[in-house]
Tab-separated table of C-alpha atoms in Angstrom:
chain	number	residue	atom	x	y	z
T	5	UNK	CA	14.338	-1.345	50.019
T	6	UNK	CA	15.589	-3.250	46.994
T	7	UNK	CA	18.200	-5.913	46.539
T	8	UNK	CA	20.927	-4.712	44.224
T	9	UNK	CA	21.308	-1.034	45.101
T	10	UNK	CA	24.447	-0.683	43.015
T	11	UNK	CA	22.777	-1.995	39.889
T	12	UNK	CA	19.922	0.524	40.024
T	13	UNK	CA	21.195	3.800	41.398
T	14	UNK	CA	23.412	4.488	38.395
T	15	UNK	CA	20.338	4.838	36.203
T	16	UNK	CA	18.988	7.756	38.225
T	17	UNK	CA	19.706	10.898	36.244
T	18	UNK	CA	16.410	12.722	35.981
T	19	UNK	CA	14.653	15.181	38.248
T	20	UNK	CA	11.143	13.832	37.732
T	21	UNK	CA	9.822	10.505	36.529
T	22	UNK	CA	6.327	10.196	35.032
T	23	UNK	CA	4.105	7.189	35.464
T	24	UNK	CA	3.677	7.019	31.686
T	25	UNK	CA	7.054	5.271	31.582
T	26	UNK	CA	5.278	2.279	33.093
T	27	UNK	CA	3.409	-0.509	31.329
T	28	UNK	CA	-0.034	-1.869	32.122
T	29	UNK	CA	-1.054	-5.378	31.129
T	30	UNK	CA	-4.535	-6.841	31.398
T	31	UNK	CA	-4.892	-10.439	32.508
T	32	UNK	CA	-8.018	-12.177	31.252
T	33	UNK	CA	-10.055	-14.840	32.958
T	34	UNK	CA	-13.667	-15.954	33.272
T	35	UNK	CA	-15.758	-13.710	35.457
T	36	UNK	CA	-16.682	-15.127	38.813
T	37	UNK	CA	-20.258	-14.796	39.969
T	38	UNK	CA	-20.685	-11.928	42.383
T	39	UNK	CA	-23.104	-9.528	43.936
T	40	UNK	CA	-23.180	-5.936	45.011
T	41	UNK	CA	-24.467	-2.631	43.773
T	42	UNK	CA	-23.171	-1.522	40.373
T	43	UNK	CA	-20.696	1.325	40.531
T	44	UNK	CA	-21.146	4.571	38.629
T	45	UNK	CA	-18.807	4.080	35.666
T	46	UNK	CA	-20.106	6.973	33.601
T	47	UNK	CA	-16.963	8.972	34.358
T	48	UNK	CA	-13.906	7.454	32.618
T	49	UNK	CA	-10.873	6.705	34.767
T	50	UNK	CA	-7.891	8.923	34.021
T	51	UNK	CA	-4.528	9.287	35.717
T	52	UNK	CA	-3.150	12.468	34.176
T	53	UNK	CA	0.399	11.128	33.818
T	54	UNK	CA	-0.588	7.797	32.241
T	55	UNK	CA	-1.067	6.957	28.541
T	56	UNK	CA	-4.505	6.049	27.219
T	57	UNK	CA	-3.779	2.314	27.248
T	58	UNK	CA	-3.019	2.397	30.971
T	59	UNK	CA	-6.152	4.367	31.765
T	60	UNK	CA	-8.341	2.111	29.629
T	61	UNK	CA	-6.952	-1.024	31.287
T	62	UNK	CA	-7.614	0.223	34.803
T	63	UNK	CA	-11.044	1.575	33.826
T	64	UNK	CA	-12.027	-1.830	32.441
T	65	UNK	CA	-10.772	-3.573	35.578
T	66	UNK	CA	-12.784	-1.222	37.812
T	67	UNK	CA	-15.902	-1.853	35.717
T	68	UNK	CA	-15.377	-5.624	35.622
T	69	UNK	CA	-14.715	-5.835	39.372
T	70	UNK	CA	-18.483	-5.735	39.960
T	71	UNK	CA	-18.816	-9.184	38.420
T	72	UNK	CA	-15.425	-10.543	39.424
T	73	UNK	CA	-15.731	-10.055	43.191
T	74	UNK	CA	-18.480	-10.026	45.747
T	75	UNK	CA	-18.769	-6.763	47.617
T	76	UNK	CA	-15.974	-6.356	50.160
T	77	UNK	CA	-13.705	-9.066	48.749
T	78	UNK	CA	-11.772	-7.086	46.129
T	79	UNK	CA	-8.294	-5.827	46.964
T	80	UNK	CA	-5.077	-4.539	45.395
T	81	UNK	CA	-1.408	-4.855	46.379
T	82	UNK	CA	1.373	-2.336	45.775
T	83	UNK	CA	5.095	-2.366	46.307
T	84	UNK	CA	6.325	0.984	47.674
T	85	UNK	CA	9.882	1.991	46.715
T	86	UNK	CA	10.165	2.938	43.032
T	87	UNK	CA	6.533	1.895	42.614
T	88	UNK	CA	4.491	4.366	44.666
T	89	UNK	CA	7.413	6.770	44.904
T	90	UNK	CA	10.537	7.186	42.816
T	91	UNK	CA	13.480	6.393	45.061
T	92	UNK	CA	13.906	4.252	48.164
T	93	UNK	CA	12.655	5.688	51.459
T	94	UNK	CA	15.018	3.681	53.684
T	95	UNK	CA	18.142	3.931	51.508
T	96	UNK	CA	17.826	7.705	51.098
T	97	UNK	CA	17.391	8.047	54.865
T	98	UNK	CA	20.959	6.812	55.415
T	99	UNK	CA	22.510	9.964	53.957
T	100	UNK	CA	20.105	12.166	55.923
T	101	UNK	CA	20.997	10.318	59.127
T	102	UNK	CA	24.728	10.692	58.511
T	103	UNK	CA	24.399	14.366	57.566
T	104	UNK	CA	22.753	15.042	60.941
T	105	UNK	CA	24.664	12.400	62.951
T	106	UNK	CA	21.277	11.218	64.178
T	107	UNK	CA	22.419	8.052	65.974
T	108	UNK	CA	21.676	6.342	69.299
T	109	UNK	CA	24.220	3.500	69.140
T	110	UNK	CA	26.448	3.428	72.259
T	111	UNK	CA	30.081	3.461	71.046
T	112	UNK	CA	30.939	0.378	73.106
T	113	UNK	CA	28.310	-1.544	71.098
T	114	UNK	CA	29.021	-0.076	67.647
T	115	UNK	CA	31.212	-2.944	66.409
T	116	UNK	CA	28.811	-5.606	67.686
T	117	UNK	CA	25.720	-3.951	66.208
T	118	UNK	CA	27.245	-3.314	62.803
T	119	UNK	CA	28.891	-6.768	62.626
T	120	UNK	CA	25.396	-8.315	62.306
T	121	UNK	CA	26.455	-11.431	64.203
T	122	UNK	CA	29.417	-12.172	61.950
T	123	UNK	CA	31.772	-11.357	64.841
T	124	UNK	CA	30.616	-14.550	66.597
T	125	UNK	CA	32.055	-17.103	64.163
T	126	UNK	CA	29.013	-16.785	61.929
T	127	UNK	CA	29.768	-17.438	58.263
T	128	UNK	CA	27.577	-18.158	55.263
T	129	UNK	CA	27.550	-18.056	51.458
T	130	UNK	CA	27.383	-14.249	51.460
T	131	UNK	CA	30.040	-13.614	54.116
T	132	UNK	CA	32.048	-16.865	53.943
T	133	UNK	CA	34.775	-15.891	56.412
T	134	UNK	CA	32.732	-13.878	58.877
T	135	UNK	CA	34.162	-10.446	59.663
T	136	UNK	CA	37.360	-11.463	57.880
T	137	UNK	CA	35.525	-11.733	54.559
T	138	UNK	CA	36.545	-9.402	51.751
T	139	UNK	CA	33.650	-7.044	50.988
T	140	UNK	CA	35.339	-4.870	48.355
T	141	UNK	CA	38.503	-3.008	47.469
T	142	UNK	CA	40.021	0.370	48.296
T	143	UNK	CA	40.803	3.136	45.820
T	144	UNK	CA	44.134	1.430	45.042
T	145	UNK	CA	42.440	-1.872	44.234
T	146	UNK	CA	43.537	-3.720	47.385
T	147	UNK	CA	41.143	-6.055	49.204
T	148	UNK	CA	39.204	-4.625	52.142
T	149	UNK	CA	37.657	-6.909	54.746
T	150	UNK	CA	34.526	-6.439	56.804
T	151	UNK	CA	36.728	-6.127	59.904
T	152	UNK	CA	38.987	-3.514	58.282
T	153	UNK	CA	36.055	-1.164	57.785
T	154	UNK	CA	34.395	-1.916	61.116
T	155	UNK	CA	37.554	-1.322	63.136
T	156	UNK	CA	38.221	1.957	61.386
T	157	UNK	CA	34.610	3.099	61.786
T	158	UNK	CA	34.636	2.351	65.516
T	159	UNK	CA	37.409	4.905	66.075
T	160	UNK	CA	35.634	7.559	64.004
T	161	UNK	CA	32.282	6.944	65.681
T	162	UNK	CA	33.804	7.137	69.168
T	163	UNK	CA	35.081	10.657	68.461
T	164	UNK	CA	31.760	11.709	66.927
T	165	UNK	CA	29.982	10.344	69.991
T	166	UNK	CA	32.219	12.292	72.343
T	167	UNK	CA	31.990	15.656	70.608
T	168	UNK	CA	28.394	15.617	69.347
T	169	UNK	CA	26.158	12.531	69.500
T	170	UNK	CA	26.211	11.898	73.277
T	171	UNK	CA	25.082	15.364	74.346
T	172	UNK	CA	22.925	16.141	71.316
T	173	UNK	CA	20.799	12.988	71.595
T	174	UNK	CA	21.342	12.096	75.268
T	175	UNK	CA	23.022	8.792	74.422
T	176	UNK	CA	24.431	7.127	77.537
T	177	UNK	CA	27.077	4.386	77.495
T	178	UNK	CA	28.153	2.807	80.774
T	179	UNK	CA	30.718	0.753	78.895
T	180	UNK	CA	32.534	3.773	77.488
T	181	UNK	CA	35.341	5.265	79.589
T	182	UNK	CA	35.912	8.715	78.091
T	183	UNK	CA	33.692	11.634	79.087
T	184	UNK	CA	31.701	13.261	76.265
T	185	UNK	CA	31.848	16.996	75.561
T	186	UNK	CA	29.118	19.051	77.187
T	187	UNK	CA	28.122	21.286	75.549
T	188	UNK	CA	28.833	19.499	72.275
T	189	UNK	CA	30.601	20.976	69.287
T	190	UNK	CA	28.326	22.416	66.625
T	191	UNK	CA	27.366	20.086	63.797
T	192	UNK	CA	29.034	22.457	61.338
T	193	UNK	CA	32.324	22.228	63.260
T	194	UNK	CA	32.129	18.448	63.491
T	195	UNK	CA	31.540	18.080	59.758
T	196	UNK	CA	34.771	19.932	59.010
T	197	UNK	CA	36.837	17.345	60.893
T	198	UNK	CA	38.539	14.469	59.093
T	199	UNK	CA	36.898	11.965	61.458
T	200	UNK	CA	33.482	12.926	60.094
T	201	UNK	CA	34.690	13.023	56.479
T	202	UNK	CA	36.157	9.539	56.826
T	203	UNK	CA	33.177	8.165	58.743
T	204	UNK	CA	30.775	9.354	56.042
T	205	UNK	CA	32.678	7.641	53.223
T	206	UNK	CA	33.422	4.414	55.084
T	207	UNK	CA	29.903	3.976	56.409
T	208	UNK	CA	28.400	4.127	52.905
T	209	UNK	CA	31.110	1.749	51.688
T	210	UNK	CA	30.204	-0.715	54.449
T	211	UNK	CA	26.415	-0.428	54.352
T	212	UNK	CA	25.922	-0.603	50.610
T	213	UNK	CA	28.856	-2.983	50.171
T	214	UNK	CA	27.185	-5.478	52.497
T	215	UNK	CA	23.852	-4.889	50.825
T	216	UNK	CA	25.441	-6.053	47.589
T	217	UNK	CA	27.198	-9.054	49.172
T	218	UNK	CA	24.901	-11.634	47.646
T	219	UNK	CA	26.951	-13.035	44.803
T	220	UNK	CA	24.910	-14.282	41.881
T	221	UNK	CA	21.907	-15.487	43.893
T	222	UNK	CA	19.891	-12.667	45.417
T	223	UNK	CA	17.263	-15.155	46.624
T	224	UNK	CA	19.562	-17.047	48.993
T	225	UNK	CA	18.599	-16.600	52.639
T	226	UNK	CA	21.736	-14.733	53.704
T	227	UNK	CA	21.403	-12.242	50.832
T	228	UNK	CA	17.810	-11.419	51.688
T	229	UNK	CA	18.527	-11.181	55.427
T	230	UNK	CA	21.553	-8.904	55.016
T	231	UNK	CA	19.797	-6.614	52.573
T	232	UNK	CA	16.663	-6.304	54.692
T	233	UNK	CA	18.537	-5.614	57.952
T	234	UNK	CA	21.859	-3.874	57.286
T	235	UNK	CA	20.424	-0.359	56.941
T	236	UNK	CA	18.391	-0.766	60.107
T	237	UNK	CA	21.505	-1.357	62.208
T	238	UNK	CA	21.993	2.418	62.064
T	239	UNK	CA	18.624	2.864	63.807
T	240	UNK	CA	19.615	0.796	66.837
T	241	UNK	CA	18.574	2.355	70.150
T	242	UNK	CA	16.005	4.825	68.792
T	243	UNK	CA	12.585	5.125	70.381
T	244	UNK	CA	9.600	4.869	68.060
T	245	UNK	CA	8.978	8.622	68.344
T	246	UNK	CA	12.616	9.398	67.506
T	247	UNK	CA	12.610	7.039	64.552
T	248	UNK	CA	9.351	8.347	63.106
T	249	UNK	CA	10.575	11.921	63.471
T	250	UNK	CA	13.794	11.073	61.622
T	251	UNK	CA	11.843	9.351	58.831
T	252	UNK	CA	9.580	12.358	58.337
T	253	UNK	CA	12.518	14.759	58.263
T	254	UNK	CA	14.418	12.533	55.835
T	255	UNK	CA	11.460	12.259	53.482
T	256	UNK	CA	10.921	16.013	53.546
T	257	UNK	CA	14.583	16.630	52.705
T	258	UNK	CA	14.698	13.974	49.993
T	259	UNK	CA	11.504	15.152	48.306
T	260	UNK	CA	13.321	18.452	47.762
T	261	UNK	CA	16.709	16.960	46.846
T	262	UNK	CA	17.932	16.237	43.340
T	263	UNK	CA	17.636	12.624	42.247
T	264	UNK	CA	20.960	10.857	42.104
T	265	UNK	CA	23.782	9.802	44.390
T	266	UNK	CA	26.570	11.457	46.354
T	267	UNK	CA	30.064	9.962	46.369
T	268	UNK	CA	32.695	10.420	49.095
T	269	UNK	CA	36.267	9.156	49.561
T	270	UNK	CA	37.919	8.694	52.945
T	271	UNK	CA	41.359	10.268	53.301
T	272	UNK	CA	42.917	8.209	56.108
T	273	UNK	CA	44.822	4.917	55.918
T	274	UNK	CA	41.680	3.144	54.685
T	275	UNK	CA	40.925	4.940	51.430
T	276	UNK	CA	37.536	3.790	50.165
T	277	UNK	CA	34.741	5.324	48.147
T	278	UNK	CA	31.175	5.310	49.430
T	279	UNK	CA	28.000	6.389	47.635
T	280	UNK	CA	24.639	7.432	49.040
T	281	UNK	CA	21.414	7.467	47.005
T	282	UNK	CA	19.408	10.672	47.465
T	283	UNK	CA	16.101	12.075	46.281
T	284	UNK	CA	12.457	10.975	46.305
T	285	UNK	CA	9.513	11.880	44.089
T	286	UNK	CA	5.792	11.141	44.286
T	287	UNK	CA	4.138	9.140	41.525
T	288	UNK	CA	0.907	11.121	41.270
T	289	UNK	CA	-0.636	8.488	39.018
T	290	UNK	CA	-0.334	5.858	41.740
T	291	UNK	CA	-2.206	8.084	44.181
T	292	UNK	CA	-4.968	8.416	41.576
T	293	UNK	CA	-5.138	4.644	41.110
T	294	UNK	CA	-5.333	4.036	44.868
T	295	UNK	CA	-8.153	6.545	45.222
T	296	UNK	CA	-10.116	4.997	42.348
T	297	UNK	CA	-9.678	1.507	43.785
T	298	UNK	CA	-11.006	2.566	47.185
T	299	UNK	CA	-13.950	4.393	45.602
T	300	UNK	CA	-14.847	1.094	43.921
T	301	UNK	CA	-14.761	-0.856	47.214
T	302	UNK	CA	-11.372	-2.399	46.445
T	303	UNK	CA	-9.082	-2.390	49.492
T	304	UNK	CA	-5.536	-1.110	48.994
T	305	UNK	CA	-2.526	-2.803	50.613
T	306	UNK	CA	1.197	-2.095	50.480
T	307	UNK	CA	3.720	-4.943	50.700
T	308	UNK	CA	7.188	-3.429	50.890
T	309	UNK	CA	10.756	-4.558	51.514
T	310	UNK	CA	11.384	-1.331	53.430
T	311	UNK	CA	10.981	-1.414	57.221
T	312	UNK	CA	7.344	-1.315	58.327
T	313	UNK	CA	7.705	1.966	60.214
T	314	UNK	CA	9.155	3.728	57.142
T	315	UNK	CA	6.228	2.743	54.938
T	316	UNK	CA	3.706	3.653	57.630
T	317	UNK	CA	5.104	7.173	57.768
T	318	UNK	CA	5.327	7.504	53.994
T	319	UNK	CA	1.772	6.252	53.528
T	320	UNK	CA	0.298	8.915	55.784
T	321	UNK	CA	2.768	11.793	55.472
T	322	UNK	CA	1.013	15.155	55.533
T	323	UNK	CA	0.880	16.697	52.084
T	324	UNK	CA	0.679	13.333	50.316
T	325	UNK	CA	-2.642	11.670	49.601
T	326	UNK	CA	-1.841	7.952	49.544
T	327	UNK	CA	-3.964	7.436	52.654
T	328	UNK	CA	-2.973	3.819	53.277
T	329	UNK	CA	-3.894	2.842	56.859
T	330	UNK	CA	-1.225	1.179	58.995
T	331	UNK	CA	-3.299	-2.001	59.195
T	332	UNK	CA	-2.952	-2.337	55.409
T	333	UNK	CA	0.839	-2.050	55.369
T	334	UNK	CA	3.143	-5.069	55.405
T	335	UNK	CA	6.806	-4.109	55.586
T	336	UNK	CA	9.865	-5.727	57.134
T	337	UNK	CA	9.125	-5.895	60.861
T	338	UNK	CA	11.587	-5.531	63.708
T	339	UNK	CA	11.535	-6.022	67.463
T	340	UNK	CA	11.579	-3.273	70.107
T	341	UNK	CA	13.167	-3.915	73.517
T	342	UNK	CA	11.476	-3.576	76.922
T	343	UNK	CA	12.439	0.118	77.018
T	344	UNK	CA	10.713	0.742	73.706
T	345	UNK	CA	13.942	1.046	71.729
T	346	UNK	CA	14.595	-0.303	68.250
T	347	UNK	CA	16.728	-3.466	68.246
T	348	UNK	CA	17.201	-4.055	64.478
T	349	UNK	CA	16.329	-7.723	65.145
T	350	UNK	CA	13.729	-9.235	62.831
T	351	UNK	CA	10.344	-10.270	64.219
T	352	UNK	CA	10.174	-14.048	64.302
T	353	UNK	CA	7.545	-16.093	62.433
T	354	UNK	CA	6.757	-13.269	60.022
T	355	UNK	CA	7.774	-13.294	56.341
T	356	UNK	CA	10.585	-11.078	55.085
T	357	UNK	CA	8.579	-9.001	52.641
T	358	UNK	CA	10.737	-9.445	49.557
T	359	UNK	CA	10.362	-11.977	46.751
T	360	UNK	CA	8.557	-15.113	47.969
T	361	UNK	CA	7.749	-13.356	51.241
T	362	UNK	CA	5.485	-10.898	49.430
T	363	UNK	CA	3.424	-13.711	47.965
T	364	UNK	CA	3.346	-15.323	51.407
T	365	UNK	CA	1.722	-12.161	52.802
T	366	UNK	CA	-0.990	-12.471	50.158
T	367	UNK	CA	-1.579	-16.157	50.898
T	368	UNK	CA	-1.270	-15.984	54.696
T	369	UNK	CA	-2.993	-12.695	55.504
T	370	UNK	CA	-4.829	-11.088	52.587
T	371	UNK	CA	-6.606	-13.977	50.892
T	372	UNK	CA	-8.128	-15.260	54.162
T	373	UNK	CA	-9.416	-11.732	54.848
T	374	UNK	CA	-11.024	-11.551	51.394
T	375	UNK	CA	-12.953	-14.827	51.015
T	376	UNK	CA	-9.811	-16.548	49.694
T	377	UNK	CA	-9.831	-14.364	46.568
T	378	UNK	CA	-6.687	-13.323	44.667
T	379	UNK	CA	-5.871	-9.617	44.311
T	380	UNK	CA	-7.492	-7.780	41.404
T	381	UNK	CA	-4.505	-5.495	40.918
T	382	UNK	CA	-0.786	-5.588	41.689
T	383	UNK	CA	1.948	-3.027	41.058
T	384	UNK	CA	5.729	-3.472	41.307
T	385	UNK	CA	9.068	-2.547	39.773
T	386	UNK	CA	11.750	-5.125	40.603
T	387	UNK	CA	12.573	-8.816	40.761
T	388	UNK	CA	11.577	-8.770	44.427
T	389	UNK	CA	7.989	-8.134	43.312
T	390	UNK	CA	7.643	-11.003	40.823
T	391	UNK	CA	6.014	-13.471	43.190
T	392	UNK	CA	3.550	-10.825	44.384
T	393	UNK	CA	2.636	-9.840	40.824
T	394	UNK	CA	2.045	-13.500	40.002
T	395	UNK	CA	-0.716	-13.747	42.621
T	396	UNK	CA	-3.096	-11.818	40.313
T	397	UNK	CA	-5.383	-14.181	38.406
T	398	UNK	CA	-8.140	-12.132	36.779
T	399	UNK	CA	-7.205	-8.490	37.074
T	400	UNK	CA	-4.449	-6.071	36.120
T	401	UNK	CA	-0.697	-6.222	36.698
T	402	UNK	CA	1.166	-2.924	36.552
T	403	UNK	CA	4.924	-2.974	35.952
T	404	UNK	CA	6.971	0.157	36.526
T	405	UNK	CA	9.530	-0.843	33.928
T	406	UNK	CA	12.739	0.808	35.116
T	407	UNK	CA	14.981	-2.284	34.845
T	408	UNK	CA	15.233	-2.462	31.063
T	409	UNK	CA	17.797	-5.275	30.982
T	410	UNK	CA	15.968	-7.514	33.452
T	411	UNK	CA	15.247	-11.063	32.300
T	412	UNK	CA	12.658	-11.882	34.970
T	413	UNK	CA	9.093	-10.590	35.325
T	414	UNK	CA	10.265	-6.952	35.201
T	415	UNK	CA	10.987	-6.458	31.508
């Protein structure tokens, strides 16, 4: 997941992105004394999609790692979204979830869950007036508040729950008075109704509108917290098995979808436009790099701003060859309740894995596990990766340079 969805999705207009669009830069430093058996470097490193400069830089780093690190202390860190894959695995899942109405939120709790605490007099720099804060405008240019969208969505979701969600996913709600349909309507029938059409547009407007509600400072605490948690509110109430199944199905669908975004407009009294990003692609060159690193006794880690469970599934999905073990994945982590259901509440005393939090993972977890050494390699694509990239001292930094106008480390 990336801060600033609206500023990046508009650039997606291709059906395949090659790793050769990226830039490799070698960082020089004195070699540290080390030990270990020399690796066989007679075969040059080559990622088929990368230019010669990239391949030469990584080949040199692999060769030099023998002297730079003692055996078992070398490691590499990767971002995931738009670094290991083109596209965002959690953002693209939103459209898949809406298309299949794959929800477990009881309708009596929908407002509370989606309000993210702002319905309890919470206000901050991002949402200064709580649920009464303006989060955007409608198609006529009039202000729309957080509460306007929430209230309208509650009515749409209640109908969708009654006619499809309750029976299809066995979602119980003791606090809801009306009896759901059993058997439910077909999904095709439901999607023809105006309640679904309006829900689809307004939900995207709300989710991605809140994700962009950070003003000019994307590093402020409220901006990071909203962006890292707003999408996960839609996952509330799912068991781990249900969530992992949805992730796998979403990834399969998005790997086959065109890259881009889908735009929808609601046609009721609240006329707003919502856009969903769609499409994922594998960066084959990154798989090649990961494999070469492991073959040279360099451990591979992923530090991602997507939810932990999403990256775990992506890292081991059948048909892909990333092969990153769950123990080597650090994503945004959430709590599960006593019934094993997803709460969308952040795990306490664990860094939010964006920006400074990524570097904190390196300092708090990875360096102590590797004789206090810095990573030999880091790969990222956005401003949320800058602090992680800066942890490299004597290796290679790889920048997937998709943000051409950026003035920070991604340029």
